mmCIF file with all atom_site columns, C-alpha atoms in Angstrom:
data_model
loop_
_atom_site.group_PDB
_atom_site.id
_atom_site.type_symbol
_atom_site.label_atom_id
_atom_site.label_alt_id
_atom_site.label_comp_id
_atom_site.label_asym_id
_atom_site.label_entity_id
_atom_site.label_seq_id
_atom_site.pdbx_PDB_ins_code
_atom_site.Cartn_x
_atom_site.Cartn_y
_atom_site.Cartn_z
_atom_site.occupancy
_atom_site.B_iso_or_equiv
_atom_site.pdbx_formal_charge
_atom_site.auth_seq_id
_atom_site.auth_comp_id
_atom_site.auth_asym_id
_atom_site.auth_atom_id
_atom_site.pdbx_PDB_model_num
ATOM 1   C CA . UNK A 1 1   ? 35.882 13.350  -57.987 1.00 0.00 ? 1   UNK A CA 1
ATOM 2   C CA . UNK A 1 2   ? 33.185 15.699  -58.915 1.00 0.00 ? 2   UNK A CA 1
ATOM 3   C CA . UNK A 1 3   ? 30.734 17.500  -56.699 1.00 0.00 ? 3   UNK A CA 1
ATOM 4   C CA . UNK A 1 4   ? 27.810 15.252  -57.657 1.00 0.00 ? 4   UNK A CA 1
ATOM 5   C CA . UNK A 1 5   ? 29.546 12.048  -56.608 1.00 0.00 ? 5   UNK A CA 1
ATOM 6   C CA . UNK A 1 6   ? 30.702 13.645  -53.332 1.00 0.00 ? 6   UNK A CA 1
ATOM 7   C CA . UNK A 1 7   ? 27.151 14.796  -52.683 1.00 0.00 ? 7   UNK A CA 1
ATOM 8   C CA . UNK A 1 8   ? 25.870 11.276  -53.474 1.00 0.00 ? 8   UNK A CA 1
ATOM 9   C CA . UNK A 1 9   ? 28.316 9.735   -50.995 1.00 0.00 ? 9   UNK A CA 1
ATOM 10  C CA . UNK A 1 10  ? 27.329 12.236  -48.326 1.00 0.00 ? 10  UNK A CA 1
ATOM 11  C CA . UNK A 1 11  ? 23.617 11.557  -48.916 1.00 0.00 ? 11  UNK A CA 1
ATOM 12  C CA . UNK A 1 12  ? 24.299 7.799   -48.735 1.00 0.00 ? 12  UNK A CA 1
ATOM 13  C CA . UNK A 1 13  ? 26.049 8.229   -45.389 1.00 0.00 ? 13  UNK A CA 1
ATOM 14  C CA . UNK A 1 14  ? 23.180 10.405  -44.130 1.00 0.00 ? 14  UNK A CA 1
ATOM 15  C CA . UNK A 1 15  ? 20.684 7.688   -45.145 1.00 0.00 ? 15  UNK A CA 1
ATOM 16  C CA . UNK A 1 16  ? 22.735 5.063   -43.279 1.00 0.00 ? 16  UNK A CA 1
ATOM 17  C CA . UNK A 1 17  ? 22.813 7.287   -40.198 1.00 0.00 ? 17  UNK A CA 1
ATOM 18  C CA . UNK A 1 18  ? 19.033 7.804   -40.477 1.00 0.00 ? 18  UNK A CA 1
ATOM 19  C CA . UNK A 1 19  ? 18.513 4.016   -40.618 1.00 0.00 ? 19  UNK A CA 1
ATOM 20  C CA . UNK A 1 20  ? 20.748 3.507   -37.589 1.00 0.00 ? 20  UNK A CA 1
ATOM 21  C CA . UNK A 1 21  ? 18.916 6.289   -35.754 1.00 0.00 ? 21  UNK A CA 1
ATOM 22  C CA . UNK A 1 22  ? 15.557 4.645   -36.504 1.00 0.00 ? 22  UNK A CA 1
ATOM 23  C CA . UNK A 1 23  ? 16.901 1.295   -35.338 1.00 0.00 ? 23  UNK A CA 1
ATOM 24  C CA . UNK A 1 24  ? 18.121 2.874   -32.098 1.00 0.00 ? 24  UNK A CA 1
ATOM 25  C CA . UNK A 1 25  ? 14.720 4.560   -31.617 1.00 0.00 ? 25  UNK A CA 1
ATOM 26  C CA . UNK A 1 26  ? 12.995 1.176   -32.050 1.00 0.00 ? 26  UNK A CA 1
ATOM 27  C CA . UNK A 1 27  ? 15.389 -0.409  -29.553 1.00 0.00 ? 27  UNK A CA 1
ATOM 28  C CA . UNK A 1 28  ? 14.671 2.366   -27.053 1.00 0.00 ? 28  UNK A CA 1
ATOM 29  C CA . UNK A 1 29  ? 10.917 1.898   -27.561 1.00 0.00 ? 29  UNK A CA 1
ATOM 30  C CA . UNK A 1 30  ? 11.285 -1.845  -26.951 1.00 0.00 ? 30  UNK A CA 1
ATOM 31  C CA . UNK A 1 31  ? 13.345 -1.198  -23.830 1.00 0.00 ? 31  UNK A CA 1
ATOM 32  C CA . UNK A 1 32  ? 10.703 1.220   -22.522 1.00 0.00 ? 32  UNK A CA 1
ATOM 33  C CA . UNK A 1 33  ? 7.972  -1.335  -23.209 1.00 0.00 ? 33  UNK A CA 1
ATOM 34  C CA . UNK A 1 34  ? 9.935  -4.052  -21.388 1.00 0.00 ? 34  UNK A CA 1
ATOM 35  C CA . UNK A 1 35  ? 10.533 -1.729  -18.435 1.00 0.00 ? 35  UNK A CA 1
ATOM 36  C CA . UNK A 1 36  ? 6.799  -0.995  -18.256 1.00 0.00 ? 36  UNK A CA 1
ATOM 37  C CA . UNK A 1 37  ? 5.948  -4.707  -18.369 1.00 0.00 ? 37  UNK A CA 1
ATOM 38  C CA . UNK A 1 38  ? 8.556  -5.557  -15.748 1.00 0.00 ? 38  UNK A CA 1
ATOM 39  C CA . UNK A 1 39  ? 7.371  -2.707  -13.536 1.00 0.00 ? 39  UNK A CA 1
ATOM 40  C CA . UNK A 1 40  ? 3.804  -3.977  -13.805 1.00 0.00 ? 40  UNK A CA 1
ATOM 41  C CA . UNK A 1 41  ? 4.915  -7.539  -12.987 1.00 0.00 ? 41  UNK A CA 1
ATOM 42  C CA . UNK A 1 42  ? 6.964  -6.310  -10.049 1.00 0.00 ? 42  UNK A CA 1
ATOM 43  C CA . UNK A 1 43  ? 4.029  -4.303  -8.676  1.00 0.00 ? 43  UNK A CA 1
ATOM 44  C CA . UNK A 1 44  ? 1.793  -7.372  -9.046  1.00 0.00 ? 44  UNK A CA 1
ATOM 45  C CA . UNK A 1 45  ? 4.240  -9.583  -7.153  1.00 0.00 ? 45  UNK A CA 1
ATOM 46  C CA . UNK A 1 46  ? 4.708  -6.963  -4.437  1.00 0.00 ? 46  UNK A CA 1
ATOM 47  C CA . UNK A 1 47  ? 0.928  -6.821  -3.944  1.00 0.00 ? 47  UNK A CA 1
ATOM 48  C CA . UNK A 1 48  ? 0.738  -10.635 -3.837  1.00 0.00 ? 48  UNK A CA 1
ATOM 49  C CA . UNK A 1 49  ? 3.557  -10.754 -1.307  1.00 0.00 ? 49  UNK A CA 1
ATOM 50  C CA . UNK A 1 50  ? 1.832  -8.175  0.881   1.00 0.00 ? 50  UNK A CA 1
ATOM 51  C CA . UNK A 1 51  ? -1.437 -10.108 0.629   1.00 0.00 ? 51  UNK A CA 1
ATOM 52  C CA . UNK A 1 52  ? 0.290  -13.383 1.527   1.00 0.00 ? 52  UNK A CA 1
ATOM 53  C CA . UNK A 1 53  ? 2.026  -11.729 4.483   1.00 0.00 ? 53  UNK A CA 1
ATOM 54  C CA . UNK A 1 54  ? -1.332 -10.432 5.717   1.00 0.00 ? 54  UNK A CA 1
ATOM 55  C CA . UNK A 1 55  ? -2.834 -13.915 5.343   1.00 0.00 ? 55  UNK A CA 1
ATOM 56  C CA . UNK A 1 56  ? 0.093  -15.430 7.231   1.00 0.00 ? 56  UNK A CA 1
ATOM 57  C CA . UNK A 1 57  ? -0.314 -12.939 10.077  1.00 0.00 ? 57  UNK A CA 1
ATOM 58  C CA . UNK A 1 58  ? -4.045 -13.698 10.257  1.00 0.00 ? 58  UNK A CA 1
ATOM 59  C CA . UNK A 1 59  ? -3.347 -17.438 10.320  1.00 0.00 ? 59  UNK A CA 1
ATOM 60  C CA . UNK A 1 60  ? -0.734 -17.004 13.049  1.00 0.00 ? 60  UNK A CA 1
ATOM 61  C CA . UNK A 1 61  ? -3.237 -14.989 15.081  1.00 0.00 ? 61  UNK A CA 1
ATOM 62  C CA . UNK A 1 62  ? -5.796 -17.778 14.670  1.00 0.00 ? 62  UNK A CA 1
ATOM 63  C CA . UNK A 1 63  ? -3.280 -20.444 15.670  1.00 0.00 ? 63  UNK A CA 1
ATOM 64  C CA . UNK A 1 64  ? -1.955 -18.558 18.706  1.00 0.00 ? 64  UNK A CA 1
ATOM 65  C CA . UNK A 1 65  ? -4.504 -20.088 21.149  1.00 0.00 ? 65  UNK A CA 1
ATOM 66  C CA . UNK A 1 66  ? -3.693 -23.549 19.820  1.00 0.00 ? 66  UNK A CA 1
ATOM 67  C CA . UNK A 1 67  ? 0.013  -22.833 20.189  1.00 0.00 ? 67  UNK A CA 1
ATOM 68  C CA . UNK A 1 68  ? -0.563 -21.764 23.793  1.00 0.00 ? 68  UNK A CA 1
ATOM 69  C CA . UNK A 1 69  ? -2.514 -24.951 24.432  1.00 0.00 ? 69  UNK A CA 1
ATOM 70  C CA . UNK A 1 70  ? 0.321  -27.079 23.033  1.00 0.00 ? 70  UNK A CA 1
ATOM 71  C CA . UNK A 1 71  ? 2.802  -25.241 25.253  1.00 0.00 ? 71  UNK A CA 1
ATOM 72  C CA . UNK A 1 72  ? 0.597  -25.882 28.284  1.00 0.00 ? 72  UNK A CA 1
ATOM 73  C CA . UNK A 1 73  ? 0.191  -29.539 27.321  1.00 0.00 ? 73  UNK A CA 1
ATOM 74  C CA . UNK A 1 74  ? 3.967  -29.823 26.904  1.00 0.00 ? 74  UNK A CA 1
ATOM 75  C CA . UNK A 1 75  ? 4.494  -28.356 30.361  1.00 0.00 ? 75  UNK A CA 1
ATOM 76  C CA . UNK A 1 76  ? 1.988  -30.819 31.834  1.00 0.00 ? 76  UNK A CA 1
ATOM 77  C CA . UNK A 1 77  ? 3.848  -33.701 30.170  1.00 0.00 ? 77  UNK A CA 1
ATOM 78  C CA . UNK A 1 78  ? 7.115  -32.440 31.650  1.00 0.00 ? 78  UNK A CA 1
ATOM 79  C CA . UNK A 1 79  ? 5.549  -32.348 35.122  1.00 0.00 ? 79  UNK A CA 1
ATOM 80  C CA . UNK A 1 80  ? 4.089  -35.853 34.705  1.00 0.00 ? 80  UNK A CA 1
ATOM 81  C CA . UNK A 1 81  ? 7.456  -37.105 33.467  1.00 0.00 ? 81  UNK A CA 1
ATOM 82  C CA . UNK A 1 82  ? 9.269  -35.573 36.427  1.00 0.00 ? 82  UNK A CA 1
ATOM 83  C CA . UNK A 1 83  ? 6.674  -37.034 38.805  1.00 0.00 ? 83  UNK A CA 1
ATOM 84  C CA . UNK A 1 84  ? 7.136  -40.469 37.190  1.00 0.00 ? 84  UNK A CA 1
ATOM 85  C CA . UNK A 1 85  ? 10.891 -40.248 37.726  1.00 0.00 ? 85  UNK A CA 1
ATOM 86  C CA . UNK A 1 86  ? 10.355 -39.303 41.374  1.00 0.00 ? 86  UNK A CA 1
ATOM 87  C CA . UNK A 1 87  ? 7.903  -42.190 41.874  1.00 0.00 ? 87  UNK A CA 1
ATOM 88  C CA . UNK A 1 88  ? 10.301 -44.635 40.213  1.00 0.00 ? 88  UNK A CA 1
ATOM 89  C CA . UNK A 1 89  ? 13.150 -43.419 42.430  1.00 0.00 ? 89  UNK A CA 1
ATOM 90  C CA . UNK A 1 90  ? 11.003 -43.785 45.554  1.00 0.00 ? 90  UNK A CA 1
ATOM 91  C CA . UNK A 1 91  ? 9.963  -47.287 44.482  1.00 0.00 ? 91  UNK A CA 1
ATOM 92  C CA . UNK A 1 92  ? 13.631 -48.168 44.015  1.00 0.00 ? 92  UNK A CA 1
ATOM 93  C CA . UNK A 1 93  ? 14.446 -46.852 47.477  1.00 0.00 ? 93  UNK A CA 1
ATOM 94  C CA . UNK A 1 94  ? 11.475 -48.774 48.953  1.00 0.00 ? 94  UNK A CA 1
ATOM 95  C CA . UNK A 1 95  ? 12.606 -51.998 47.253  1.00 0.00 ? 95  UNK A CA 1
ATOM 96  C CA . UNK A 1 96  ? 16.092 -51.427 48.645  1.00 0.00 ? 96  UNK A CA 1
ATOM 97  C CA . UNK A 1 97  ? 14.700 -50.962 52.154  1.00 0.00 ? 97  UNK A CA 1
ATOM 98  C CA . UNK A 1 98  ? 12.544 -54.114 51.829  1.00 0.00 ? 98  UNK A CA 1
ATOM 99  C CA . UNK A 1 99  ? 15.541 -56.099 50.595  1.00 0.00 ? 99  UNK A CA 1
ATOM 100 C CA . UNK A 1 100 ? 17.656 -54.833 53.478  1.00 0.00 ? 100 UNK A CA 1
ATOM 101 C CA . UNK A 1 101 ? 15.045 -55.839 56.067  1.00 0.00 ? 101 UNK A CA 1
ATOM 102 C CA . UNK A 1 102 ? 14.443 -59.234 54.476  1.00 0.00 ? 102 UNK A CA 1
ATOM 103 C CA . UNK A 1 103 ? 18.163 -60.099 54.356  1.00 0.00 ? 103 UNK A CA 1
ATOM 104 C CA . UNK A 1 104 ? 19.288 -58.703 57.668  1.00 0.00 ? 104 UNK A CA 1
ATOM 105 C CA . UNK A 1 105 ? 16.286 -59.035 59.940  1.00 0.00 ? 105 UNK A CA 1
#
């Protein structure tokens, strides 16, 4: 082969490498753009999450008195239920005593 054809082959290979380099540069630019977009989206969702957590804490603070009231009401129901059981037991004992006196006296 002569020098001109060797030089032509070398220049052709250099052009191919330049095209590949440009393609890689475009890919890197696209990756950087996607990273920027994803970073922006992530920051947005972090801010929304923080805002929602703050709203949830505020709502819990507002509902705390109501929660305390429900706990108190639940305790009152437990006391009334226990009292009802005691009254029912006493009525059963009283009926037993009445039955005993009626049968044996």
